[in-house]
Coordinates of C-alpha atoms and ligand atoms in Angstrom, one line a residue:
M13 CA -36.3 84.2 -30.4
L14 CA -38.3 81.0 -30.6
D15 CA -41.4 80.6 -28.4
T16 CA -40.4 77.9 -26.0
T17 CA -43.8 77.6 -24.4
P18 CA -45.2 74.1 -25.1
P19 CA -48.8 73.6 -25.9
P20 CA -51.2 73.0 -22.9
T21 CA -50.9 69.5 -21.6
G22 CA -54.6 69.0 -21.0
H23 CA -54.2 68.3 -17.3
G24 CA -54.1 70.7 -14.4
H25 CA -55.9 74.0 -14.1
A26 CA -56.5 76.3 -17.0
V27 CA -55.2 79.4 -15.2
A28 CA -55.2 82.7 -17.0
D29 CA -51.7 83.2 -15.6
L30 CA -51.0 86.8 -15.4
N31 CA -48.8 86.3 -12.4
G32 CA -45.2 85.5 -13.5
N33 CA -44.4 84.0 -10.1
L34 CA -42.7 80.7 -10.7
F35 CA -44.5 79.1 -7.8
A36 CA -47.9 80.1 -9.4
A37 CA -46.9 78.3 -12.5
L38 CA -45.8 75.2 -10.7
R39 CA -49.0 75.3 -8.6
A40 CA -51.1 75.5 -11.7
S41 CA -49.5 72.3 -12.9
F42 CA -50.5 70.2 -9.8
P43 CA -52.9 67.5 -10.8
D44 CA -56.6 67.9 -10.2
D45 CA -56.5 65.1 -7.7
L46 CA -54.7 66.9 -4.9
D47 CA -54.8 63.8 -2.7
A48 CA -52.6 61.9 -5.1
C49 CA -49.0 61.3 -3.9
A50 CA -46.5 64.0 -4.9
I51 CA -43.4 62.9 -3.0
E52 CA -42.6 59.6 -1.4
I53 CA -39.6 59.4 0.9
A54 CA -37.3 56.5 -0.2
D55 CA -34.6 56.5 2.5
G56 CA -33.9 57.1 6.1
A57 CA -36.2 56.9 9.2
D58 CA -39.2 58.2 7.2
T59 CA -39.0 55.7 4.4
G60 CA -42.5 55.3 2.9
K61 CA -43.8 58.6 4.1
R62 CA -45.9 60.3 1.4
Y63 CA -46.7 63.9 0.8
S64 CA -49.8 64.6 -1.3
W65 CA -50.1 67.6 -3.6
R66 CA -52.4 69.1 -1.0
D67 CA -49.7 68.7 1.6
L68 CA -47.3 70.6 -0.7
D69 CA -49.9 73.3 -1.2
R70 CA -50.8 73.7 2.5
A71 CA -47.3 73.5 3.9
T72 CA -45.9 76.1 1.4
A73 CA -48.8 78.3 2.2
M74 CA -48.1 78.1 5.9
I75 CA -44.4 78.9 5.5
A76 CA -45.2 81.7 3.1
N77 CA -47.6 83.2 5.6
L78 CA -44.9 82.9 8.3
L79 CA -42.5 84.9 6.0
D80 CA -45.2 87.4 5.3
S81 CA -45.9 87.9 9.0
L82 CA -42.3 89.0 9.5
D83 CA -42.9 92.2 7.5
L84 CA -39.8 91.8 5.5
P85 CA -38.9 94.5 3.0
A86 CA -39.6 93.6 -0.7
G87 CA -36.7 91.7 -2.3
S88 CA -35.5 90.3 1.1
R89 CA -33.2 87.3 0.8
V90 CA -33.8 84.1 2.7
A91 CA -30.5 82.2 3.1
V92 CA -30.8 78.5 3.8
Q93 CA -28.2 76.0 4.8
T94 CA -30.0 72.8 5.9
E95 CA -29.6 69.2 5.1
K96 CA -31.8 67.9 2.3
S97 CA -35.3 67.1 3.3
V98 CA -38.8 67.5 1.7
E99 CA -39.4 70.3 4.1
S100 CA -36.3 72.2 2.8
L101 CA -37.8 71.9 -0.7
L102 CA -41.1 73.2 0.7
L103 CA -39.2 76.1 2.2
Y104 CA -37.8 77.0 -1.2
L105 CA -41.2 76.8 -2.8
A106 CA -42.7 79.0 0.0
V107 CA -40.0 81.7 -0.5
L108 CA -41.0 81.8 -4.2
R109 CA -44.7 81.8 -3.2
A110 CA -44.2 84.8 -0.8
G111 CA -42.1 86.6 -3.5
Y112 CA -38.9 86.7 -1.6
V113 CA -35.4 85.7 -2.8
Y114 CA -34.1 82.3 -2.1
L115 CA -30.4 81.7 -1.4
P116 CA -29.4 78.1 -1.0
L117 CA -26.0 77.3 0.6
N118 CA -24.1 74.1 0.2
T119 CA -24.2 72.1 3.5
A120 CA -20.5 71.6 3.3
Y121 CA -19.7 75.3 3.7
Q122 CA -18.0 76.2 7.0
A123 CA -17.9 79.3 9.1
A124 CA -15.5 81.5 7.1
E125 CA -17.4 80.8 3.9
L126 CA -20.8 81.4 5.5
E127 CA -19.7 84.6 6.9
Y128 CA -18.8 85.8 3.4
F129 CA -22.2 84.8 1.9
I130 CA -24.2 86.4 4.8
G131 CA -22.1 89.5 4.7
N132 CA -22.4 89.8 0.9
S133 CA -26.1 88.9 0.5
E134 CA -27.4 90.6 3.7
P135 CA -30.3 88.3 4.1
A136 CA -33.3 89.2 6.3
V137 CA -33.8 85.5 7.2
V138 CA -31.3 82.7 7.8
V139 CA -32.5 79.1 8.2
C140 CA -29.9 76.6 9.5
A141 CA -29.8 73.2 11.1
G142 CA -30.5 73.2 14.8
K143 CA -27.1 71.7 15.6
H144 CA -25.5 74.8 14.0
F145 CA -27.8 77.4 15.5
G146 CA -25.2 78.6 18.1
W147 CA -22.5 79.8 15.8
V148 CA -24.7 80.6 12.8
S149 CA -27.1 82.8 14.8
K150 CA -24.1 84.6 16.4
M151 CA -22.7 85.3 13.0
A152 CA -26.0 86.3 11.6
F153 CA -27.0 88.6 14.4
Q154 CA -23.5 90.3 14.1
A155 CA -24.3 90.8 10.5
K156 CA -27.7 92.4 11.6
V157 CA -29.8 89.6 10.2
P158 CA -33.1 90.0 12.1
W159 CA -34.4 86.4 11.9
V160 CA -32.7 83.0 12.3
F161 CA -34.8 79.9 12.2
T162 CA -33.9 76.2 12.4
L163 CA -35.0 73.3 10.3
N164 CA -33.8 69.8 10.9
E165 CA -34.0 66.6 8.8
D166 CA -36.6 65.1 11.1
R167 CA -39.2 68.0 10.6
T168 CA -38.3 69.6 13.9
G169 CA -37.1 73.2 14.4
T170 CA -38.4 76.7 14.9
L171 CA -39.3 77.3 11.3
L172 CA -42.0 74.6 11.3
D173 CA -43.0 75.3 14.9
R174 CA -44.0 78.8 13.9
A175 CA -45.4 77.9 10.5
V176 CA -47.9 75.4 11.8
Q177 CA -49.7 78.2 13.6
M178 CA -50.2 80.0 10.2
P179 CA -53.2 79.8 7.9
D180 CA -52.9 77.1 5.2
T181 CA -54.0 79.1 2.2
H182 CA -51.9 81.8 0.6
Q183 CA -52.2 83.9 -2.6
A184 CA -48.9 83.7 -4.4
A185 CA -47.2 87.2 -4.5
E186 CA -47.5 88.9 -7.9
R187 CA -44.1 88.8 -9.6
G188 CA -43.0 89.7 -13.1
A189 CA -40.8 87.5 -15.2
D190 CA -37.8 89.7 -14.5
D191 CA -38.2 89.8 -10.8
L192 CA -35.4 88.2 -8.8
A193 CA -36.3 84.8 -7.4
V194 CA -33.0 83.1 -6.5
I195 CA -29.4 84.0 -5.8
L196 CA -27.0 81.2 -6.5
Y197 CA -23.4 81.6 -5.3
T198 CA -20.8 80.3 -7.7
S199 CA -17.2 80.4 -6.6
G200 CA -15.3 83.2 -8.3
T201 CA -12.2 82.6 -10.3
T202 CA -10.6 85.6 -8.5
G203 CA -11.3 83.7 -5.3
R204 CA -14.5 85.6 -4.4
S205 CA -17.9 84.0 -4.9
K206 CA -20.4 85.7 -7.1
G207 CA -24.1 85.6 -6.6
A208 CA -25.8 84.7 -9.9
M209 CA -29.2 86.4 -9.9
L210 CA -32.0 84.3 -11.5
S211 CA -35.5 85.6 -12.1
H212 CA -38.8 83.9 -12.0
G213 CA -38.9 84.1 -15.8
N214 CA -35.4 82.6 -16.2
M215 CA -36.4 79.4 -14.4
L216 CA -39.9 79.2 -15.7
A217 CA -38.8 79.5 -19.3
N218 CA -36.2 76.7 -18.7
A219 CA -38.6 74.4 -16.8
R220 CA -41.2 74.7 -19.6
T221 CA -38.6 74.1 -22.3
L222 CA -37.3 71.0 -20.6
K223 CA -40.8 69.7 -19.9
H224 CA -41.4 69.7 -23.6
Y225 CA -38.0 68.6 -24.8
W226 CA -37.6 65.7 -22.4
G227 CA -41.2 64.6 -22.8
W228 CA -42.2 64.9 -19.1
R229 CA -45.5 63.3 -18.3
A230 CA -47.9 63.3 -15.3
D231 CA -47.3 59.6 -14.9
D232 CA -43.5 60.0 -14.7
V233 CA -41.8 59.0 -11.4
L234 CA -38.5 60.8 -10.8
I235 CA -35.9 59.4 -8.5
H236 CA -34.6 62.5 -6.8
A237 CA -31.3 61.7 -5.2
L238 CA -29.3 65.0 -5.8
P239 CA -28.6 67.8 -3.4
I240 CA -30.9 70.7 -3.5
F241 CA -28.5 73.6 -3.0
H242 CA -27.5 73.4 -6.6
I243 CA -29.3 74.0 -10.0
H244 CA -29.3 70.3 -10.9
G245 CA -31.3 69.0 -7.9
L246 CA -33.2 72.2 -7.1
F247 CA -34.2 73.4 -10.5
V248 CA -33.8 70.8 -13.2
A249 CA -35.1 67.9 -11.1
S250 CA -37.6 69.4 -8.8
H251 CA -39.1 71.9 -11.2
G252 CA -39.2 69.2 -13.8
A253 CA -41.4 66.9 -11.7
L254 CA -43.5 69.7 -10.2
I255 CA -44.3 71.4 -13.6
A256 CA -45.3 68.0 -15.0
G257 CA -47.4 67.1 -12.0
A258 CA -45.3 64.0 -11.6
R259 CA -44.3 62.1 -8.5
M260 CA -40.9 62.1 -6.9
L261 CA -39.2 59.2 -5.1
W262 CA -37.1 61.2 -2.7
F263 CA -33.7 60.2 -1.4
N264 CA -32.2 62.6 1.2
K265 CA -28.8 61.0 0.4
F266 CA -27.7 59.2 -2.7
D267 CA -27.0 55.5 -2.1
A268 CA -26.4 53.4 -5.1
R269 CA -27.9 50.2 -3.7
G270 CA -31.0 52.1 -2.5
V271 CA -31.5 53.9 -5.8
I272 CA -31.1 50.7 -7.9
A273 CA -33.7 49.0 -5.6
R274 CA -36.3 51.6 -6.6
L275 CA -35.5 51.8 -10.3
P276 CA -38.4 49.3 -11.0
D277 CA -40.8 51.9 -9.6
A278 CA -39.4 54.8 -11.5
T279 CA -39.3 56.2 -15.0
L280 CA -36.7 59.0 -14.7
F281 CA -33.4 59.5 -13.0
M282 CA -31.0 62.5 -13.0
G283 CA -27.4 62.2 -11.8
V284 CA -24.0 63.7 -12.0
P285 CA -21.5 61.3 -13.7
T286 CA -20.1 60.1 -10.3
L287 CA -23.6 58.6 -9.4
Y288 CA -23.6 56.6 -12.7
V289 CA -20.1 55.3 -11.9
R290 CA -21.2 54.3 -8.4
M291 CA -24.3 52.5 -9.7
L292 CA -22.3 50.5 -12.3
E293 CA -20.3 49.0 -9.4
H294 CA -23.4 47.0 -8.3
A295 CA -24.4 43.7 -9.9
A296 CA -28.1 44.6 -9.1
L297 CA -28.0 47.2 -11.9
T298 CA -29.6 45.1 -14.7
R299 CA -31.8 45.5 -17.7
E300 CA -34.7 44.1 -15.7
A301 CA -34.2 46.6 -12.9
C302 CA -34.4 49.4 -15.6
A303 CA -37.3 47.9 -17.5
R304 CA -39.8 50.7 -16.6
M305 CA -37.3 53.5 -16.9
R306 CA -37.9 56.0 -19.6
L307 CA -34.9 58.3 -19.3
F308 CA -31.5 58.6 -17.6
I309 CA -30.1 62.2 -17.6
S310 CA -26.5 63.2 -16.7
G311 CA -24.9 66.6 -16.3
S312 CA -23.0 69.1 -14.2
A313 CA -19.7 67.5 -15.3
P314 CA -18.4 65.6 -18.3
L315 CA -19.7 62.1 -18.6
L316 CA -16.8 59.8 -19.6
I317 CA -17.5 57.9 -22.8
E318 CA -16.7 54.6 -20.9
T319 CA -19.5 55.3 -18.5
F320 CA -21.8 56.1 -21.3
N321 CA -20.9 52.9 -23.1
D322 CA -20.9 50.7 -19.9
W323 CA -24.3 52.0 -19.0
R324 CA -25.8 51.2 -22.4
R325 CA -24.3 47.7 -22.4
R326 CA -25.6 47.0 -18.9
T327 CA -29.0 48.5 -18.9
G328 CA -30.0 48.9 -22.5
H329 CA -30.5 52.7 -21.9
T330 CA -28.6 55.5 -23.5
I331 CA -27.8 58.2 -21.0
L332 CA -28.9 61.7 -22.2
E333 CA -26.2 64.2 -21.4
R334 CA -27.0 67.9 -21.0
Y335 CA -25.1 71.0 -20.2
G336 CA -25.9 74.1 -18.2
M337 CA -24.6 76.3 -15.4
S338 CA -25.9 78.3 -12.4
E339 CA -26.0 81.5 -14.4
T340 CA -28.1 80.1 -17.2
V341 CA -29.9 77.0 -16.0
M342 CA -29.9 74.4 -18.9
L343 CA -28.4 75.3 -22.2
T344 CA -28.0 72.2 -24.4
S345 CA -29.3 68.7 -24.4
N346 CA -28.9 65.5 -26.3
P347 CA -32.2 64.6 -28.0
Y348 CA -34.9 62.7 -26.2
R349 CA -37.0 61.7 -29.1
E350 CA -35.6 59.6 -31.9
Q351 CA -36.9 61.9 -34.6
D352 CA -34.8 64.7 -33.0
G353 CA -31.6 62.7 -33.5
E354 CA -29.2 60.3 -31.8
R355 CA -27.8 60.7 -28.3
I356 CA -24.1 61.0 -28.9
G357 CA -21.7 60.2 -26.0
G358 CA -19.1 62.8 -25.3
T359 CA -21.3 65.6 -26.6
V360 CA -23.8 67.7 -24.8
G361 CA -26.3 67.7 -27.7
F362 CA -28.0 70.7 -29.2
P363 CA -28.9 74.2 -27.9
L364 CA -32.3 73.9 -26.3
P365 CA -35.2 75.6 -28.1
G366 CA -35.0 79.3 -27.4
V367 CA -31.4 79.2 -26.4
G368 CA -28.8 80.9 -28.6
L369 CA -25.4 79.4 -28.6
R370 CA -22.3 80.6 -30.5
V371 CA -18.7 79.5 -30.6
V372 CA -16.2 82.4 -31.0
D373 CA -12.4 82.8 -31.2
D374 CA -10.4 85.0 -28.8
A375 CA -11.2 88.0 -31.0
G376 CA -14.9 87.3 -30.9
A377 CA -15.2 86.1 -34.5
P378 CA -17.4 83.0 -35.1
C379 CA -15.7 79.7 -35.3
S380 CA -16.3 77.3 -38.1
T381 CA -18.8 74.4 -37.6
E382 CA -17.5 72.4 -40.6
G383 CA -16.6 68.8 -39.8
D384 CA -16.0 68.5 -36.0
G385 CA -16.1 72.3 -35.7
E386 CA -13.4 74.7 -34.5
I387 CA -12.7 75.0 -30.8
G388 CA -13.6 78.4 -29.2
H389 CA -15.4 80.1 -26.4
L390 CA -19.1 79.3 -25.8
Q391 CA -21.4 82.3 -25.5
V392 CA -25.1 82.0 -24.9
Q393 CA -28.3 84.0 -25.0
G394 CA -31.9 83.3 -24.1
P395 CA -34.8 83.8 -21.7
N396 CA -33.0 81.4 -19.3
V397 CA -29.8 83.5 -19.0
F398 CA -29.4 85.4 -15.7
S399 CA -29.3 89.2 -15.5
G400 CA -26.0 89.5 -13.6
Y401 CA -24.1 89.0 -10.4
W402 CA -25.4 90.3 -7.1
R403 CA -23.9 93.7 -6.4
M404 CA -21.1 93.2 -8.9
P405 CA -22.0 95.5 -11.9
E406 CA -18.4 95.6 -13.1
K407 CA -18.0 91.8 -13.0
T408 CA -21.4 91.4 -14.7
K409 CA -20.3 93.8 -17.5
E410 CA -17.1 91.8 -18.1
E411 CA -19.0 88.6 -18.5
F412 CA -21.4 89.8 -21.2
T413 CA -20.4 90.9 -24.7
A414 CA -21.4 94.3 -26.0
D415 CA -24.2 92.6 -28.0
G416 CA -25.6 90.9 -25.0
W417 CA -24.2 87.3 -25.0
F418 CA -23.1 85.7 -21.8
K419 CA -19.5 84.3 -21.8
T420 CA -19.9 80.9 -20.2
G421 CA -16.2 80.4 -19.6
D422 CA -16.5 77.0 -21.3
V423 CA -14.5 76.1 -24.3
G424 CA -16.0 73.8 -26.9
R425 CA -17.0 73.3 -30.5
R426 CA -20.1 72.7 -32.5
D427 CA -20.0 70.2 -35.3
A428 CA -21.7 70.3 -38.7
R429 CA -24.7 68.4 -37.4
G430 CA -25.1 71.0 -34.6
Y431 CA -23.9 68.8 -31.6
V432 CA -22.0 70.8 -29.0
T433 CA -18.9 69.3 -27.3
I434 CA -17.3 70.9 -24.2
V435 CA -13.5 70.5 -24.3
G436 CA -12.4 72.5 -21.3
R437 CA -12.9 75.5 -19.1
S438 CA -11.2 78.7 -19.8
K439 CA -11.7 79.7 -16.2
D440 CA -9.8 76.7 -14.9
L441 CA -12.7 75.4 -12.9
I442 CA -12.2 72.0 -11.4
I443 CA -15.2 69.7 -11.2
T444 CA -14.8 66.9 -8.6
G445 CA -17.7 64.5 -8.0
G446 CA -20.0 67.1 -9.6
Y447 CA -18.9 69.9 -7.3
N448 CA -17.1 73.0 -8.6
V449 CA -13.8 74.0 -7.1
Y450 CA -12.1 77.2 -8.2
P451 CA -8.4 77.0 -7.9
A452 CA -7.9 80.7 -7.1
E453 CA -10.1 80.3 -4.0
I454 CA -8.1 77.3 -2.6
E455 CA -4.8 79.0 -3.5
G456 CA -6.0 82.0 -1.4
W457 CA -6.6 79.7 1.6
L458 CA -3.3 77.9 1.2
N459 CA -1.3 81.1 0.9
E460 CA -2.6 82.2 4.2
L461 CA -1.1 79.2 6.0
P462 CA 2.2 79.9 7.9
G463 CA 5.3 79.1 5.8
V464 CA 3.5 79.1 2.4
A465 CA 5.0 81.5 -0.2
E466 CA 2.7 80.6 -3.1
S467 CA 0.6 77.8 -4.4
A468 CA -1.1 76.4 -7.5
V469 CA -4.2 74.3 -7.5
V470 CA -5.2 72.0 -10.4
G471 CA -7.4 69.1 -11.2
V472 CA -6.1 65.8 -12.4
P473 CA -8.0 62.8 -13.7
H474 CA -9.6 60.8 -10.9
P475 CA -11.4 57.5 -11.6
D476 CA -14.2 58.2 -9.1
F477 CA -14.6 62.0 -9.0
G478 CA -13.8 62.8 -12.6
E479 CA -11.1 65.2 -11.4
G480 CA -9.2 65.2 -8.1
V481 CA -8.0 68.5 -6.5
I482 CA -4.3 68.7 -5.9
A483 CA -1.9 71.5 -4.9
V484 CA 1.7 72.4 -5.3
V485 CA 3.0 74.8 -2.7
V486 CA 6.3 76.7 -2.5
P487 CA 7.7 77.3 1.0
R488 CA 8.9 80.6 2.3
P489 CA 12.7 80.8 2.6
G490 CA 13.7 78.9 5.7
A491 CA 10.3 77.3 6.2
S492 CA 9.8 73.6 6.0
L493 CA 6.3 72.4 5.0
D494 CA 4.6 69.1 5.2
G495 CA 1.8 68.5 2.6
A496 CA -0.3 66.4 5.0
V497 CA -0.3 69.1 7.7
L498 CA -1.5 71.6 5.1
V499 CA -4.3 69.3 4.0
A500 CA -5.4 68.9 7.7
A501 CA -5.3 72.7 8.2
L502 CA -7.5 73.3 5.2
K503 CA -10.0 70.6 6.4
D504 CA -10.8 72.8 9.4
R505 CA -11.4 75.8 7.2
I506 CA -13.3 74.9 4.0
A507 CA -15.7 72.4 2.6
H508 CA -14.0 69.0 2.4
F509 CA -14.7 68.6 -1.3
K510 CA -12.5 71.6 -2.0
V511 CA -9.6 70.4 0.0
P512 CA -6.7 69.1 -2.1
K513 CA -6.4 65.4 -1.9
Q514 CA -2.6 65.8 -2.0
V515 CA -0.3 68.8 -1.5
F516 CA 3.2 68.7 -3.0
V517 CA 5.9 70.9 -1.6
E518 CA 8.2 72.0 -4.4
P519 CA 10.9 74.7 -4.6
E520 CA 9.2 76.7 -7.4
L521 CA 6.2 76.8 -9.7
P522 CA 6.7 76.5 -13.5
R523 CA 6.1 79.9 -15.1
N524 CA 6.0 81.1 -18.7
T525 CA 7.8 84.2 -20.0
M526 CA 4.8 86.3 -19.1
G527 CA 5.2 85.2 -15.5
K528 CA 2.0 83.1 -15.6
V529 CA 2.0 79.8 -13.7
Q530 CA 1.9 77.0 -16.3
K531 CA -0.8 74.9 -14.8
N532 CA -0.9 72.6 -17.8
L533 CA 2.6 71.5 -16.8
L534 CA 1.5 70.7 -13.3
R535 CA -1.5 68.8 -14.6
E536 CA 0.8 66.8 -16.8
R537 CA 3.3 66.1 -14.1
H538 CA 0.7 64.7 -11.7
R539 CA -1.6 63.3 -14.4
E540 CA -1.3 59.7 -13.2
L541 CA -1.5 60.3 -9.5
F542 CA -5.0 58.7 -9.1
T543 CA -5.1 56.5 -12.1
Ligands
AMP9 P1 -22.5 74.9 -12.1 O1 -22.8 76.4 -12.2 O2 -22.2 74.5 -10.8 O3 -23.7 74.2 -12.6 O4 -21.3 74.6 -13.1 C1 -21.4 74.9 -14.4 C2 -20.2 74.3 -15.2 O5 -20.2 72.9 -15.1 C3 -20.3 74.6 -16.6 O6 -19.8 75.9 -16.9 C4 -19.5 73.5 -17.3 O7 -18.1 73.9 -17.2 C5 -19.7 72.3 -16.4 N1 -20.7 71.4 -16.9 C6 -22.0 71.3 -16.7 N2 -22.6 70.3 -17.4 C7 -21.6 69.7 -18.1 C8 -21.5 68.7 -19.0 N3 -22.5 67.9 -19.3 N4 -20.2 68.4 -19.6 C9 -19.2 69.1 -19.2 N5 -19.2 70.2 -18.4 C10 -20.4 70.5 -17.8

């Protein structure tokens, strides 16, 4: 395995870093001038508010001291469902600092989903928005969660009320590289979500590799406009800026016009493809607006070649597309430096230094990389790859090969030059607007509705979201169903991004001779629905 640790950068503290705690490594990368600006808020009521590096250090110390004061057992989970704010990032850093396990939850999740996550992860602390305290605390206390705090977008709530009474220094808890730092729930193809367990070492290895590979510098300014309950915004973006000692321009919500207006002050932007599509709709996106920008990065879902080309024509910049997943953080990237090669649209570039990637056929034999390369299953290995799914040893075993490679579930190829291209997902995952939707989960919800015999959920091309979720349902004998009523019923139960945009009622589902639903036929049938 390659050593992915880049040489020292010459700034920050020369810490003999025996502590493998990710926070300790991020803290060691803070600039010497702790009064310099670390984060500037770029939208909402607090526009212009600045947080210095010292603010980050003190606030995370206070929250970490609060957590320590609760006498939580080692390895306790801290589950967090709050709107994006700088304070929610500080809470994440404080959980790392105190050595507990952070568990971010998508703000779109509703009661039934939250109940599962809380029941499955058994957190010691839940932090939610004040407006949800009533039902969340009831559910949490029923699940025997001892502590529930609130944290609101406007810096109010019981978490900070308690934290401000705490000392503002804190010695980061000693953690080894293999110690659990974060559990990220990914929806399960069987309908049940799995908690991917990421260690301090998994994330630190990846952050260091990306710092080096993408040429992060202390004078970079990152526009941070992604949600922070997901690896893209929480790890790739935040870790990147923090470990470079670089400033963030912080948007609590993505707004194309607002982001474009701040491009002249920034050097780096990370987005899911949908964000690029939205920005291209504005005439204000020009070469001049991007003159200071160093790098645009896209990931989490396939970037259409049209978007890649339109962006280059309009701004003069070539988007760098990369590929990763919750279980592994980042795996591949198009090159940043010219000497490493060209950024090729439609590909996700090369495996990152230290990451092993192989393409294998159904029998596990290596696929050819001649010419465009043979299509097969992508399997990966490396210091960034997670150790398994929370309390699912059987599932974990299934997802690793006997020789220790993780089966990504993605299907792709690697060409003669080494570029990797993702062509599909063996697990049928739908990605809509950068969010993952697992058909089996939505089918489970649909099948519970009165009058539904069975259902099939697929993604079809959508000009805005990449893929749009649609469903086909078969009524029970004698029942009459209305697709719009089913859509409305789901909207009360699950996150809206998961709800099918359209539900078709049909007498039967197409099946092959093995009895499997032929989803490819459904996709074909409704292919032009949104285009
Ligand atoms: P998540 O765990 O939410 O980050 O989702 C991971 C999945 O997103 C991967 O397994 C891929 O299927 C998909 N994905 C991530 N980045 C890309 C990309 N650049 N191109 C195509 N698919 C991607």
